[in-house]
Amino acid sequence: MQKEVIGNATLYLGDCRDILPTLPPADAVITDPPYGITYQSNAGVGAGTRPISNDGTRVSLRLYKAVIPLLHGAPTLWCTRWDAWPDVWELFAASMKVNGLLVWDKGQPGMGDLKHWGPSYELIASCGPVRTRGSRDCSVLRYNTVPSQNRNHPTEKPEALFRYLVQKVTDEGGVVLDPFMGSGTTGVAAVSEGRKFIGCEVDQAYFDIACRRIEDAQRQAQMFG
Ligand SMILES: C[S@@+](CC[C@H](N)C(=O)[O-])C[C@H]1O[C@@H](n2cnc3c(N)ncnc32)[C@H](O)[C@@H]1O
């Protein structure tokens, strides 16, 4: 296991199942785990086109079963899809309150059956003692996807969406945890919003990208924050 401390962020290279038991509870978990769909992008470049670790259906399910109890009941926003959601619901409901779903409206359809509606949304499950700050917002969130040519990761999430989630469910200075950080979007969002961040990633290439992106975000926050 490798550990990098970058300002307010602590990043671990390794399997989150080994790392989470060593960590104190976070103020919120915001995460985008492998969905169990054996996703491999044809778009993007370099690291962006490789299959994602632990992304087979049964493997992902086993991973979720191991990881959810290690979140210590912290407020959790967990990205998912319509076909993974029944398992996610069942696993969370065994130990935490499931508050509902947010719908991320991506504005344009993704891959799938060309003779069916193109899937233009993903889901974010809200579980545990999630409390929102500020206005009472609608649960459909409209943020454009990251253009494929700009992606650091095949399933990279928009920074603006994750900044919104971070500031909505944590206070200034709070600790955000992402056990599946990929290219580090949650970390970028957390440090940009003045939060502390702890992230895990099992793939060395994505870990290195996350370190670089979070370092840049921290520098920007210091310069302009
Ligand atoms: C859906 S991607 C996250 C993408 C991220 N939201 C972003 O914007 O870049 C899930 C990540 O979890 C990582 N992963 C899979 N199994 C893991 C494990 N056991 N421990 C830590 N990371 C893992 C994969 O390598 C992948 O990069």
CSV table of C-alpha atoms and ligand atoms in Angstrom, one decimal:
chain,number,residue,atom,x,y,z
A,1,MET,CA,0.0,0.0,0.0
A,2,GLN,CA,1.3,3.5,-0.9
A,3,LYS,CA,0.2,6.6,0.9
A,4,GLU,CA,0.5,10.2,-0.5
A,5,VAL,CA,-0.4,13.2,1.6
A,6,ILE,CA,-1.1,16.3,-0.6
A,7,GLY,CA,-2.2,19.2,1.6
A,8,ASN,CA,-5.6,18.4,3.0
A,9,ALA,CA,-5.8,15.1,1.0
A,10,THR,CA,-4.6,11.7,1.9
A,11,LEU,CA,-4.5,9.2,-1.0
A,12,TYR,CA,-4.0,5.5,-0.8
A,13,LEU,CA,-2.9,3.2,-3.6
A,14,GLY,CA,-4.4,-0.2,-2.8
A,15,ASP,CA,-7.5,-2.2,-2.3
A,16,CYS,CA,-10.0,-0.2,-0.2
A,17,ARG,CA,-11.0,-3.4,1.6
A,18,ASP,CA,-7.6,-3.4,3.2
A,19,ILE,CA,-7.4,0.4,3.8
A,20,LEU,CA,-10.9,1.3,5.1
A,21,PRO,CA,-10.5,-0.7,8.4
A,22,THR,CA,-7.5,1.5,9.3
A,23,LEU,CA,-9.5,4.8,8.8
A,24,PRO,CA,-11.7,6.8,11.2
A,25,PRO,CA,-15.3,7.4,10.1
A,26,ALA,CA,-15.6,10.2,7.5
A,27,ASP,CA,-18.2,13.1,7.6
A,28,ALA,CA,-19.5,11.9,4.3
A,29,VAL,CA,-18.7,9.2,1.7
A,30,ILE,CA,-19.1,10.3,-1.9
A,31,THR,CA,-18.2,7.5,-4.3
A,32,ASP,CA,-18.6,6.1,-7.8
A,33,PRO,CA,-17.7,2.4,-7.5
A,34,PRO,CA,-17.4,0.0,-10.5
A,35,TYR,CA,-21.0,-0.7,-11.6
A,36,GLY,CA,-20.5,-4.4,-12.4
A,37,ILE,CA,-21.0,-3.9,-16.2
A,38,THR,CA,-17.5,-4.9,-17.4
A,39,TYR,CA,-17.3,-1.4,-18.9
A,40,GLN,CA,-14.6,-0.7,-21.5
A,41,SER,CA,-14.6,2.5,-23.4
A,42,ASN,CA,-13.7,2.9,-27.1
A,43,ALA,CA,-13.5,6.6,-26.6
A,44,GLY,CA,-10.7,8.4,-24.8
A,45,VAL,CA,-7.0,7.8,-24.9
A,46,GLY,CA,-4.3,5.8,-23.1
A,47,ALA,CA,-5.4,4.8,-19.6
A,48,GLY,CA,-9.0,5.8,-20.6
A,49,THR,CA,-9.5,2.7,-22.7
A,50,ARG,CA,-8.5,-0.1,-20.3
A,51,PRO,CA,-11.2,-2.2,-18.5
A,52,ILE,CA,-12.0,-1.1,-14.9
A,53,SER,CA,-10.8,-3.2,-11.9
A,54,ASN,CA,-13.5,-5.3,-10.2
A,55,ASP,CA,-16.1,-4.4,-12.7
A,56,GLY,CA,-17.6,-7.9,-13.4
A,57,THR,CA,-21.2,-8.3,-12.0
A,58,ARG,CA,-20.4,-10.9,-9.4
A,59,VAL,CA,-17.0,-9.3,-8.5
A,60,SER,CA,-18.6,-5.9,-8.0
A,61,LEU,CA,-21.4,-7.4,-5.8
A,62,ARG,CA,-18.8,-9.1,-3.6
A,63,LEU,CA,-16.9,-5.8,-3.4
A,64,TYR,CA,-20.0,-3.9,-2.3
A,65,LYS,CA,-20.8,-6.5,0.3
A,66,ALA,CA,-17.3,-6.1,1.8
A,67,VAL,CA,-17.1,-2.3,1.5
A,68,ILE,CA,-20.5,-1.1,2.7
A,69,PRO,CA,-20.0,-2.4,6.3
A,70,LEU,CA,-16.6,-0.6,6.4
A,71,LEU,CA,-18.2,2.8,5.9
A,72,HIS,CA,-19.2,2.9,9.6
A,73,GLY,CA,-22.7,4.1,8.8
A,74,ALA,CA,-21.4,7.5,7.5
A,75,PRO,CA,-23.7,9.7,5.3
A,76,THR,CA,-23.1,8.2,1.9
A,77,LEU,CA,-23.8,9.2,-1.7
A,78,TRP,CA,-23.2,6.1,-3.9
A,79,CYS,CA,-23.3,6.3,-7.7
A,80,THR,CA,-25.1,3.5,-9.4
A,81,ARG,CA,-27.2,2.4,-12.4
A,82,TRP,CA,-30.8,1.1,-12.8
A,83,ASP,CA,-29.5,-2.5,-13.1
A,84,ALA,CA,-27.1,-2.4,-10.1
A,85,TRP,CA,-29.6,-0.4,-7.9
A,86,PRO,CA,-31.7,-3.4,-6.6
A,87,ASP,CA,-28.5,-5.0,-5.2
A,88,VAL,CA,-27.2,-1.7,-3.8
A,89,TRP,CA,-30.6,-1.0,-2.1
A,90,GLU,CA,-30.7,-4.4,-0.5
A,91,LEU,CA,-27.1,-4.2,0.8
A,92,PHE,CA,-27.4,-0.7,2.2
A,93,ALA,CA,-30.9,-1.3,3.7
A,94,ALA,CA,-29.5,-4.1,5.8
A,95,SER,CA,-27.5,-1.6,7.9
A,96,MET,CA,-28.5,1.9,7.0
A,97,LYS,CA,-31.5,4.1,6.2
A,98,VAL,CA,-31.9,4.5,2.4
A,99,ASN,CA,-33.2,8.0,1.8
A,100,GLY,CA,-33.8,7.9,-1.9
A,101,LEU,CA,-32.2,8.5,-5.3
A,102,LEU,CA,-30.8,11.5,-7.0
A,103,VAL,CA,-30.9,11.4,-10.8
A,104,TRP,CA,-27.9,12.7,-12.7
A,105,ASP,CA,-29.3,14.0,-16.0
A,106,LYS,CA,-26.3,13.8,-18.3
A,107,GLY,CA,-27.9,15.7,-21.2
A,108,GLN,CA,-26.9,13.1,-23.8
A,109,PRO,CA,-27.4,9.4,-24.2
A,110,GLY,CA,-24.6,6.9,-23.4
A,111,MET,CA,-23.9,3.5,-24.9
A,112,GLY,CA,-26.5,0.7,-25.3
A,113,ASP,CA,-29.2,-0.7,-27.6
A,114,LEU,CA,-29.5,1.7,-30.6
A,115,LYS,CA,-33.2,0.6,-31.0
A,116,HIS,CA,-34.1,1.7,-27.5
A,117,TRP,CA,-34.1,5.1,-25.7
A,118,GLY,CA,-30.5,6.1,-25.1
A,119,PRO,CA,-29.7,6.1,-21.4
A,120,SER,CA,-29.0,9.7,-20.5
A,121,TYR,CA,-29.0,9.4,-16.7
A,122,GLU,CA,-27.3,7.7,-13.8
A,123,LEU,CA,-28.4,7.3,-10.2
A,124,ILE,CA,-26.9,8.4,-6.9
A,125,ALA,CA,-28.2,6.6,-3.9
A,126,SER,CA,-28.4,8.6,-0.7
A,127,CYS,CA,-27.9,6.4,2.4
A,128,GLY,CA,-27.4,6.9,6.1
A,129,PRO,CA,-27.7,10.2,8.0
A,130,VAL,CA,-27.4,12.5,5.0
A,131,ARG,CA,-28.4,16.1,5.8
A,132,THR,CA,-28.4,18.7,3.0
A,133,ARG,CA,-27.2,22.3,3.6
A,134,GLY,CA,-28.9,25.4,2.2
A,135,SER,CA,-31.9,25.4,-0.1
A,136,ARG,CA,-34.2,22.3,-0.5
A,137,ASP,CA,-33.2,21.3,-4.1
A,138,CYS,CA,-34.9,19.0,-6.6
A,139,SER,CA,-33.4,15.6,-6.9
A,140,VAL,CA,-32.8,15.7,-10.7
A,141,LEU,CA,-29.3,17.2,-11.2
A,142,ARG,CA,-28.4,18.4,-14.7
A,143,TYR,CA,-24.7,18.4,-15.4
A,144,ASN,CA,-23.0,17.7,-18.8
A,145,THR,CA,-20.7,14.7,-19.0
A,146,VAL,CA,-17.0,15.2,-19.4
A,147,PRO,CA,-16.2,15.2,-23.2
A,148,SER,CA,-14.5,11.9,-24.1
A,149,GLN,CA,-11.4,13.6,-25.5
A,150,ASN,CA,-10.9,15.4,-22.1
A,151,ARG,CA,-11.4,12.4,-19.8
A,152,ASN,CA,-8.7,11.1,-17.4
A,153,HIS,CA,-10.8,8.0,-16.7
A,154,PRO,CA,-13.4,6.1,-18.9
A,155,THR,CA,-16.1,6.8,-16.3
A,156,GLU,CA,-14.9,10.2,-15.1
A,157,LYS,CA,-17.7,12.2,-13.4
A,158,PRO,CA,-18.1,16.0,-13.9
A,159,GLU,CA,-16.2,18.1,-11.3
A,160,ALA,CA,-19.2,20.5,-11.1
A,161,LEU,CA,-21.6,17.7,-10.1
A,162,PHE,CA,-19.3,16.5,-7.4
A,163,ARG,CA,-18.5,20.0,-6.1
A,164,TYR,CA,-22.3,20.5,-5.8
A,165,LEU,CA,-22.6,17.2,-3.8
A,166,VAL,CA,-19.7,17.9,-1.5
A,167,GLN,CA,-20.9,21.4,-0.5
A,168,LYS,CA,-24.5,20.1,-0.2
A,169,VAL,CA,-23.7,17.3,2.4
A,170,THR,CA,-20.6,18.5,4.3
A,171,ASP,CA,-19.6,21.5,6.2
A,172,GLU,CA,-16.5,23.6,5.5
A,173,GLY,CA,-13.4,21.6,6.8
A,174,GLY,CA,-15.3,18.3,6.9
A,175,VAL,CA,-13.8,15.0,5.8
A,176,VAL,CA,-15.0,13.4,2.5
A,177,LEU,CA,-14.0,9.8,1.8
A,178,ASP,CA,-14.0,8.1,-1.6
A,179,PRO,CA,-13.0,4.4,-1.5
A,180,PHE,CA,-13.1,4.2,-5.4
A,181,MET,CA,-11.6,7.5,-6.5
A,182,GLY,CA,-10.4,6.6,-10.0
A,183,SER,CA,-8.9,9.8,-11.4
A,184,GLY,CA,-9.7,11.7,-8.2
A,185,THR,CA,-12.8,13.8,-9.2
A,186,THR,CA,-14.2,13.6,-5.7
A,187,GLY,CA,-10.9,14.7,-4.3
A,188,VAL,CA,-10.7,17.6,-6.7
A,189,ALA,CA,-14.2,18.6,-5.7
A,190,ALA,CA,-13.5,18.3,-2.0
A,191,VAL,CA,-10.3,20.3,-1.8
A,192,SER,CA,-11.8,22.9,-4.2
A,193,GLU,CA,-14.7,23.3,-1.7
A,194,GLY,CA,-12.4,23.6,1.3
A,195,ARG,CA,-12.9,20.1,2.7
A,196,LYS,CA,-10.4,17.4,3.7
A,197,PHE,CA,-10.3,14.3,1.5
A,198,ILE,CA,-9.3,10.6,1.9
A,199,GLY,CA,-9.3,8.5,-1.3
A,200,CYS,CA,-8.3,5.0,-2.3
A,201,GLU,CA,-7.6,3.6,-5.8
A,202,VAL,CA,-6.3,0.2,-6.7
A,203,ASP,CA,-5.0,1.0,-10.2
A,204,GLN,CA,-1.5,2.7,-10.2
A,205,ALA,CA,-2.2,4.7,-13.4
A,206,TYR,CA,-5.4,6.3,-12.1
A,207,PHE,CA,-3.8,6.8,-8.7
A,208,ASP,CA,-1.0,8.8,-10.3
A,209,ILE,CA,-3.6,10.9,-12.2
A,210,ALA,CA,-5.6,11.5,-9.1
A,211,CYS,CA,-2.5,12.7,-7.2
A,212,ARG,CA,-1.7,15.2,-10.0
A,213,ARG,CA,-5.3,16.5,-10.3
A,214,ILE,CA,-5.7,16.9,-6.6
A,215,GLU,CA,-2.4,18.7,-6.3
A,216,ASP,CA,-3.4,21.1,-9.1
A,217,ALA,CA,-6.8,21.7,-7.5
A,218,GLN,CA,-5.2,22.4,-4.1
A,219,ARG,CA,-2.8,24.9,-5.7
A,220,GLN,CA,-5.7,26.6,-7.5
A,221,ALA,CA,-7.7,26.8,-4.3
A,222,GLN,CA,-4.7,28.4,-2.5
A,223,MET,CA,-4.2,30.9,-5.2
A,224,PHE,CA,-7.8,31.9,-5.8
A,225,GLY,CA,-9.6,30.7,-2.6
B,1,LIG,C1,-16.2,4.1,-11.7
B,1,LIG,S1,-14.5,4.3,-11.4
B,1,LIG,C2,-14.4,5.9,-10.5
B,1,LIG,C3,-14.2,7.1,-11.5
B,1,LIG,C4,-14.1,8.4,-10.8
B,1,LIG,N1,-15.4,8.8,-10.2
B,1,LIG,C5,-13.5,9.5,-11.6
B,1,LIG,O1,-14.2,10.6,-11.9
B,1,LIG,O2,-12.4,9.4,-12.2
B,1,LIG,C6,-14.2,3.2,-10.1
B,1,LIG,C7,-12.7,3.0,-9.7
B,1,LIG,O3,-12.6,2.1,-8.6
B,1,LIG,C8,-11.3,1.4,-8.7
B,1,LIG,N2,-11.4,0.2,-7.9
B,1,LIG,C9,-12.0,-1.0,-8.2
B,1,LIG,N3,-11.9,-1.9,-7.2
B,1,LIG,C10,-11.2,-1.2,-6.2
B,1,LIG,C11,-10.8,-1.6,-4.9
B,1,LIG,N4,-11.1,-2.8,-4.4
B,1,LIG,N5,-10.2,-0.6,-4.1
B,1,LIG,C12,-9.9,0.6,-4.6
B,1,LIG,N6,-10.3,1.0,-5.9
B,1,LIG,C13,-10.9,0.1,-6.6
B,1,LIG,C14,-11.2,1.2,-10.2
B,1,LIG,O4,-9.8,1.0,-10.6
B,1,LIG,C15,-11.8,2.5,-10.8
B,1,LIG,O5,-10.8,3.4,-11.1
